[in-house]
PDB file of C-alpha atoms in Angstrom:
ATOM      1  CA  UNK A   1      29.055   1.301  47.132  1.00  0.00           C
ATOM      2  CA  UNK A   2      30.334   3.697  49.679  1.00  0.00           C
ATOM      3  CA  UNK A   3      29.688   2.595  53.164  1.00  0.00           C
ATOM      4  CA  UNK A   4      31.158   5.719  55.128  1.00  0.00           C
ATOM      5  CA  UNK A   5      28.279   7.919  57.360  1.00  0.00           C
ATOM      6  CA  UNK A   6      27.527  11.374  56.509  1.00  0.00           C
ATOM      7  CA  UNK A   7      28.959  13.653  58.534  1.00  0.00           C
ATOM      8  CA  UNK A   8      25.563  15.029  59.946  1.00  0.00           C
ATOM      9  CA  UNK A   9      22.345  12.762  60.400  1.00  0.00           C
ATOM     10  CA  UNK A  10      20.065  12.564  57.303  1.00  0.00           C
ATOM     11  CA  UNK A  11      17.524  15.120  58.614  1.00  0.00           C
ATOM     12  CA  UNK A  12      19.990  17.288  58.703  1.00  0.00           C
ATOM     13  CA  UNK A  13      21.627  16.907  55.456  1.00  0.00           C
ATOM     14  CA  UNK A  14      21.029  20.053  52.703  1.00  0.00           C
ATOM     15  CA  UNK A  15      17.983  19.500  50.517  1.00  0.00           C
ATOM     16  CA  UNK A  16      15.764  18.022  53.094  1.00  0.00           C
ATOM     17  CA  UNK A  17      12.210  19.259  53.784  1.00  0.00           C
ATOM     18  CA  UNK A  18      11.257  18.928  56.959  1.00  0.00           C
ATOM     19  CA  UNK A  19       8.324  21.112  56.196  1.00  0.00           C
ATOM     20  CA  UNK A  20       6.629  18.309  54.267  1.00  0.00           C
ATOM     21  CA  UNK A  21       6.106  16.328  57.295  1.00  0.00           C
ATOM     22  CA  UNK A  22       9.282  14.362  56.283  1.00  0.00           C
ATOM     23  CA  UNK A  23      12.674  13.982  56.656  1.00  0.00           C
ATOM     24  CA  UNK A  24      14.060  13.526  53.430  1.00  0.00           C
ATOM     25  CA  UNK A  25      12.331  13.022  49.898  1.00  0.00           C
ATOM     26  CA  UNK A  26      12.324   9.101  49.877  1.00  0.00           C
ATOM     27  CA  UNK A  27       8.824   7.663  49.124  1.00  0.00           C
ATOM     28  CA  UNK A  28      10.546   3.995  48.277  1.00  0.00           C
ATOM     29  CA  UNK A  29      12.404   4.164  51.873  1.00  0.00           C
ATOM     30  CA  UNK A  30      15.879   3.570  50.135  1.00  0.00           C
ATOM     31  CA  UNK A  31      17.823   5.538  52.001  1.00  0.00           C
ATOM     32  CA  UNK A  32      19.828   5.180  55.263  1.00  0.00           C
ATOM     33  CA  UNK A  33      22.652   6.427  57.079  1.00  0.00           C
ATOM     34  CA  UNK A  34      25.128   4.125  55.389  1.00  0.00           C
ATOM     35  CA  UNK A  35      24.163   4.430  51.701  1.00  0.00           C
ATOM     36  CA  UNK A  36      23.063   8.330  52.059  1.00  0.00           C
ATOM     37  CA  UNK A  37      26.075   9.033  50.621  1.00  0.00           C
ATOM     38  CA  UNK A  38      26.412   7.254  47.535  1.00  0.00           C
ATOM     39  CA  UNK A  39      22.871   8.160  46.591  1.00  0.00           C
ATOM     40  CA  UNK A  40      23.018  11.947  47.109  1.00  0.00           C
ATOM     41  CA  UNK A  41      26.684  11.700  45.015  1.00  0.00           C
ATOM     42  CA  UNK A  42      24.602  10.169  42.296  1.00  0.00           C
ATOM     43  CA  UNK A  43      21.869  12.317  42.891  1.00  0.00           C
ATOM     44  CA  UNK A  44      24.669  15.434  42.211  1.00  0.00           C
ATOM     45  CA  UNK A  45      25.757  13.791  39.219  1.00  0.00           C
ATOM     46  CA  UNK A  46      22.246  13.299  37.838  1.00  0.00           C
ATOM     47  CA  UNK A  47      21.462  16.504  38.110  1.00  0.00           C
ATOM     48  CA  UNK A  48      24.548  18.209  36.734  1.00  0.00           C
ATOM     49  CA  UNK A  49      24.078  15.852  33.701  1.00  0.00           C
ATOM     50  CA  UNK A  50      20.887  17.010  33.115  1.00  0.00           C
ATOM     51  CA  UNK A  51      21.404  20.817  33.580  1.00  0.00           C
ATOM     52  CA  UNK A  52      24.275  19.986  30.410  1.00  0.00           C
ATOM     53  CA  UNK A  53      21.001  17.686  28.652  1.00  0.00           C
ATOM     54  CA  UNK A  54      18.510  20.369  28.524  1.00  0.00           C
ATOM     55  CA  UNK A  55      20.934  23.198  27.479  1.00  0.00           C
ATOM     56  CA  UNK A  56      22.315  20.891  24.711  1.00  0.00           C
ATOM     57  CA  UNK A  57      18.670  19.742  23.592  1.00  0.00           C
ATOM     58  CA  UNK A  58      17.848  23.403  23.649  1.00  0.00           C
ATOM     59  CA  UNK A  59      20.721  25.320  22.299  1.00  0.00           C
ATOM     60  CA  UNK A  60      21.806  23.550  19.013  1.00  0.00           C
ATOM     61  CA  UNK A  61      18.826  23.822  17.242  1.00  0.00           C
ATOM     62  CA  UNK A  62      18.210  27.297  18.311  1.00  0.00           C
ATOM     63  CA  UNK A  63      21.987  28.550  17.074  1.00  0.00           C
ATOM     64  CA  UNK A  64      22.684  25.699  14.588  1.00  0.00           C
ATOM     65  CA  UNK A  65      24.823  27.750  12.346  1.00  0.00           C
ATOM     66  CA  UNK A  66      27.297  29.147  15.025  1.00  0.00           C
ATOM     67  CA  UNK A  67      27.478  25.717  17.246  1.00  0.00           C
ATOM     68  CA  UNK A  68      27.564  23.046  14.905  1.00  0.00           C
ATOM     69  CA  UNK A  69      31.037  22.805  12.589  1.00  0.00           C
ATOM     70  CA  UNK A  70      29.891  23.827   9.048  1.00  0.00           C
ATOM     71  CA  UNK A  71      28.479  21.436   6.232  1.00  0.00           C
ATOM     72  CA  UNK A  72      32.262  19.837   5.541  1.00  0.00           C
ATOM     73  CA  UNK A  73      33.230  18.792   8.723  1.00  0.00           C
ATOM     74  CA  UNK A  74      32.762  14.780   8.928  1.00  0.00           C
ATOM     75  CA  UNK A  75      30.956  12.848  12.388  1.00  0.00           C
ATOM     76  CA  UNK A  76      31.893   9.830  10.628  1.00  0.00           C
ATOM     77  CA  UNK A  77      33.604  10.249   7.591  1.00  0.00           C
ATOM     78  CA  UNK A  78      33.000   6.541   6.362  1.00  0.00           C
ATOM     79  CA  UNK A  79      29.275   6.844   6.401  1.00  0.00           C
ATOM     80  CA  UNK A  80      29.602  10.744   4.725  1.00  0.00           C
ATOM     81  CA  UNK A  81      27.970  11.727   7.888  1.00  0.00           C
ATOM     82  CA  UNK A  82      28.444  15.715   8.686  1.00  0.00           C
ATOM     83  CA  UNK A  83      27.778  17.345  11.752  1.00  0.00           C
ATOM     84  CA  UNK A  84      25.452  19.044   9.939  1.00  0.00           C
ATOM     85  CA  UNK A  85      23.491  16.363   9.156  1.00  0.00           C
ATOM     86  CA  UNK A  86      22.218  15.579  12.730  1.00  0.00           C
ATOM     87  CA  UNK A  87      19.097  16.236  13.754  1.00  0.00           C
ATOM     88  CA  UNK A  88      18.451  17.598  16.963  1.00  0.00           C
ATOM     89  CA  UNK A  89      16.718  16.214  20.019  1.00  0.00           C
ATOM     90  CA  UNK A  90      15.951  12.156  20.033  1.00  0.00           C
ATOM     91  CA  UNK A  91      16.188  11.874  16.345  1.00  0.00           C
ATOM     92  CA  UNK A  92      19.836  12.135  16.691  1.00  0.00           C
ATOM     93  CA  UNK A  93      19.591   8.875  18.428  1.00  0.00           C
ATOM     94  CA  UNK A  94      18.844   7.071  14.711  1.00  0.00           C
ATOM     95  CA  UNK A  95      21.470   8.788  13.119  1.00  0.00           C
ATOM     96  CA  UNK A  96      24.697   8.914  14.505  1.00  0.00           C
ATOM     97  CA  UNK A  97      26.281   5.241  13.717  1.00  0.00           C
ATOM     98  CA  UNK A  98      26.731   2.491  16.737  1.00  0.00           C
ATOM     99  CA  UNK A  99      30.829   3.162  16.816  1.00  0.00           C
ATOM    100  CA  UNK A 100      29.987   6.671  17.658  1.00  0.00           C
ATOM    101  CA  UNK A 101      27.701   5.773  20.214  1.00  0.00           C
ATOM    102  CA  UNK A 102      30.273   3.020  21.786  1.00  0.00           C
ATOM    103  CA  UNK A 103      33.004   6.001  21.498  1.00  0.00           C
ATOM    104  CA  UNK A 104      30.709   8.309  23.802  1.00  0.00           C
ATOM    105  CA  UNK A 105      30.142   5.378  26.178  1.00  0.00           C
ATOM    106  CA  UNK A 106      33.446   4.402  26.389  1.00  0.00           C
ATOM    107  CA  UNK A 107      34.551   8.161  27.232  1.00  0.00           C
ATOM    108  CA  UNK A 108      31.792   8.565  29.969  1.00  0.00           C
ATOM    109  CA  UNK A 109      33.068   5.435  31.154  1.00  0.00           C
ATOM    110  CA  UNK A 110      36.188   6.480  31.677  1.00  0.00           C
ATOM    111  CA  UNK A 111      35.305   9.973  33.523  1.00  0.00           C
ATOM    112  CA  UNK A 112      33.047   8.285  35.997  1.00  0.00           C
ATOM    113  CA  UNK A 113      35.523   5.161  37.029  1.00  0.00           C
ATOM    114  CA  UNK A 114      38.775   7.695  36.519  1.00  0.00           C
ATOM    115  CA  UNK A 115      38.385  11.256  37.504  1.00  0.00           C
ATOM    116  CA  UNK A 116      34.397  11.584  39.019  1.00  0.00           C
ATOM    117  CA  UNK A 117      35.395   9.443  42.072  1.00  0.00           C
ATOM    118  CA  UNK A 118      35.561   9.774  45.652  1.00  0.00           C
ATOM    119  CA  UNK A 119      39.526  10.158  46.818  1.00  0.00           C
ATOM    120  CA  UNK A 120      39.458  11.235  50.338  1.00  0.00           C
ATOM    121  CA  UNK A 121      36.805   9.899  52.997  1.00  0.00           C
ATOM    122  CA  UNK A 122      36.526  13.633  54.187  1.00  0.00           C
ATOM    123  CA  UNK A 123      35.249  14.783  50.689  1.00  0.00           C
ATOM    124  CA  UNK A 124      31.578  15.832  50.398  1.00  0.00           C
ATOM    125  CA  UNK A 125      29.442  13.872  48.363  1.00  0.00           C
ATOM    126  CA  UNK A 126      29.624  15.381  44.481  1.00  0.00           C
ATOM    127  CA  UNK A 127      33.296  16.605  45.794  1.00  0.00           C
ATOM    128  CA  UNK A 128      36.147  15.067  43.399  1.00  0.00           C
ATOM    129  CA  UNK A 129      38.957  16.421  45.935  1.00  0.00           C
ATOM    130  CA  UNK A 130      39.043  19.625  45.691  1.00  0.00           C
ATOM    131  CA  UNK A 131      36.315  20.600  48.346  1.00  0.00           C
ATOM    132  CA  UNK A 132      33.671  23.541  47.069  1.00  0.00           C
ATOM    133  CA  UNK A 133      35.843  26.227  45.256  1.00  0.00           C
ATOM    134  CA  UNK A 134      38.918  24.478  47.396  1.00  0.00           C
ATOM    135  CA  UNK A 135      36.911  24.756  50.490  1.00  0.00           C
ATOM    136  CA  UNK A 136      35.718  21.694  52.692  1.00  0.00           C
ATOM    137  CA  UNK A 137      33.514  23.134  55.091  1.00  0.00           C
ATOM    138  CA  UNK A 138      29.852  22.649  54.319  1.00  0.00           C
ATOM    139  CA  UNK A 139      28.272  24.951  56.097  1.00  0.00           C
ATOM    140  CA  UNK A 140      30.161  27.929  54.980  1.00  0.00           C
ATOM    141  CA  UNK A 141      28.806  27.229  51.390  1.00  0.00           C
ATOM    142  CA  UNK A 142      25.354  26.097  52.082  1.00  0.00           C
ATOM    143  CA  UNK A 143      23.248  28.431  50.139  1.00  0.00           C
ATOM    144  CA  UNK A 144      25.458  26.987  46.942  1.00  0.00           C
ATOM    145  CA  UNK A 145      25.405  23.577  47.559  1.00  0.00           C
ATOM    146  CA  UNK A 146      21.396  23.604  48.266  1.00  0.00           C
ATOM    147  CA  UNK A 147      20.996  26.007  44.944  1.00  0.00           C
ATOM    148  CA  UNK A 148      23.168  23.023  42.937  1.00  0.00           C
ATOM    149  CA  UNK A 149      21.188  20.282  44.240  1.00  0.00           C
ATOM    150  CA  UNK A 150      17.838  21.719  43.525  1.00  0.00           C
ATOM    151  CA  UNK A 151      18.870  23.252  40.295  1.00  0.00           C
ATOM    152  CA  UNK A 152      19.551  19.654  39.898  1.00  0.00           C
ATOM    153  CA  UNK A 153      16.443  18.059  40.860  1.00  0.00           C
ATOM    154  CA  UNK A 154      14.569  20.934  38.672  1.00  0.00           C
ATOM    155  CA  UNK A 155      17.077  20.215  35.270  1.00  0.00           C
ATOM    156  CA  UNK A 156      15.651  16.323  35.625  1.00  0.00           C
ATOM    157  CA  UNK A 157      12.412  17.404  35.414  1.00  0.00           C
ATOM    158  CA  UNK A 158      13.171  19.423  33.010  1.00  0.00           C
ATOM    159  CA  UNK A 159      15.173  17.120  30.486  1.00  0.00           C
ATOM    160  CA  UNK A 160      12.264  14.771  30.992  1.00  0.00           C
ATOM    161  CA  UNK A 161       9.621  16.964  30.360  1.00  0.00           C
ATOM    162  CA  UNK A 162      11.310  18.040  27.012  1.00  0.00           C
ATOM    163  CA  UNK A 163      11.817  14.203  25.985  1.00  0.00           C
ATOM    164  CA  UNK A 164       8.182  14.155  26.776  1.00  0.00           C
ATOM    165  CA  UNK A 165       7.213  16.952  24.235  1.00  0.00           C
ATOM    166  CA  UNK A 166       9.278  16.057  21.727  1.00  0.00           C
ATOM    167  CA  UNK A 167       7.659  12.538  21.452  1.00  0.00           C
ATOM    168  CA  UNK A 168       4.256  13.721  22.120  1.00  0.00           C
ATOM    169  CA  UNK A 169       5.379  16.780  19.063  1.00  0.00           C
ATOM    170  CA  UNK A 170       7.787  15.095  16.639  1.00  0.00           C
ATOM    171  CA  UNK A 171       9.747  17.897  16.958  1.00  0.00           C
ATOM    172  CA  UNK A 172      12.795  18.885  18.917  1.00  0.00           C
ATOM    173  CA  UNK A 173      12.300  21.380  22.028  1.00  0.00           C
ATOM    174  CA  UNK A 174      14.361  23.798  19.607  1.00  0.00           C
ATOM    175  CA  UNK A 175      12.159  23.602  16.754  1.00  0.00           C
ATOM    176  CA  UNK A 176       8.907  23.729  19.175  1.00  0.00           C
ATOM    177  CA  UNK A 177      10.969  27.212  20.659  1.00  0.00           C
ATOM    178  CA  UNK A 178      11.570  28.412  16.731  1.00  0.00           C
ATOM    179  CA  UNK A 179       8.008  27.942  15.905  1.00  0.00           C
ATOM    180  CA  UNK A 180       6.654  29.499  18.815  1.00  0.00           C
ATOM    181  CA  UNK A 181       8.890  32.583  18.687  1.00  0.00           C
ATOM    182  CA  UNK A 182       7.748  32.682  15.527  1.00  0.00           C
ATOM    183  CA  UNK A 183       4.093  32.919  15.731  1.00  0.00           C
ATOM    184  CA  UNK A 184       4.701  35.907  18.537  1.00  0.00           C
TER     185      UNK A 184
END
């Protein structure tokens, strides 16, 4: 874990809400000035994961013809799997064979301990070296950073709340859009 201080004090730090009567969102009292960091990083990373989850449990099903590879093109060519032949959503989970799944581990593996690090001590937390559009200075990009982080925090929600329907539903958050667009 990353020891260094922020560069501001906590209450100060973009995304807190001092309007609550708090500080900081932090109802377990986790957080201090020497492990700030490393949770708001993972905090960014959460949340950019899940904006990508709930546009990819959303999307596919909705254009399944012009995102998914056509009925010939082989996920696992052993099994006679097609892309095709995914379902959407958690079912997808079932179907796609335990290499596949150790291939897509294996890759995220490799992004977070290679390339999604933290280089240079002066680098924001999220930052992978290259500052915010090649700029280091914080304040000048404020209103961005704070929209990322709560677009974040709102996408986590979000991805969970669509887990949530589809195993309350049986059905995907794309087929529960499809129906619903359909009965309107």
């Amino acid at each position: 874990p990353n020891k260094m201080k922020p560069p501001l004090k906590i209450s100060e730090e973009i995304g807190t809400s001092p309007t609550l009567k708090y500080e900081y969102f932090d109802p377990l009292n986790l957080a201090n000035e020497y492990n700030f960091v490393t949770y708001r990083e993972a905090e960014l990373k959460h949340g950019r994961i899940a904006m990508l989850a709930v546009i990819g449990n959303t999307l596919p099903e909705l254009f399944r013809g012009q995102l998914i590879p056509p009925k010939n093109v082989f996920l696992s060519p052993s099994d006679g799997l097609c892309f095709m032949d995914v379902p959407t959503g958690l079912k997808a989970l079932t179907v796609v064979p335990i290499i596949g799944w150790l291939q897509i581990i294996a890759f995220i593996g490799f992004f977070e301990t290679q390339i999604f690090i933290q280089r240079d001590r002066r680098d924001l937390p999220g930052d992978y070296g290259i500052g915010y559009f090649g700029v280091r200075d914080k304040r000048r990009h404020e209103r961005s950073l704070r929209s990322e982080l709560e677009n974040g925090r709102l996408a986590m929600l979000a991805f969970a709340a669509q887990v949530l329907i589809e195993l309350i539903t049986g059905d995907s958050v794309g087929v529960n859009l499809m129906t619903y667009f359909q009965k309107v």
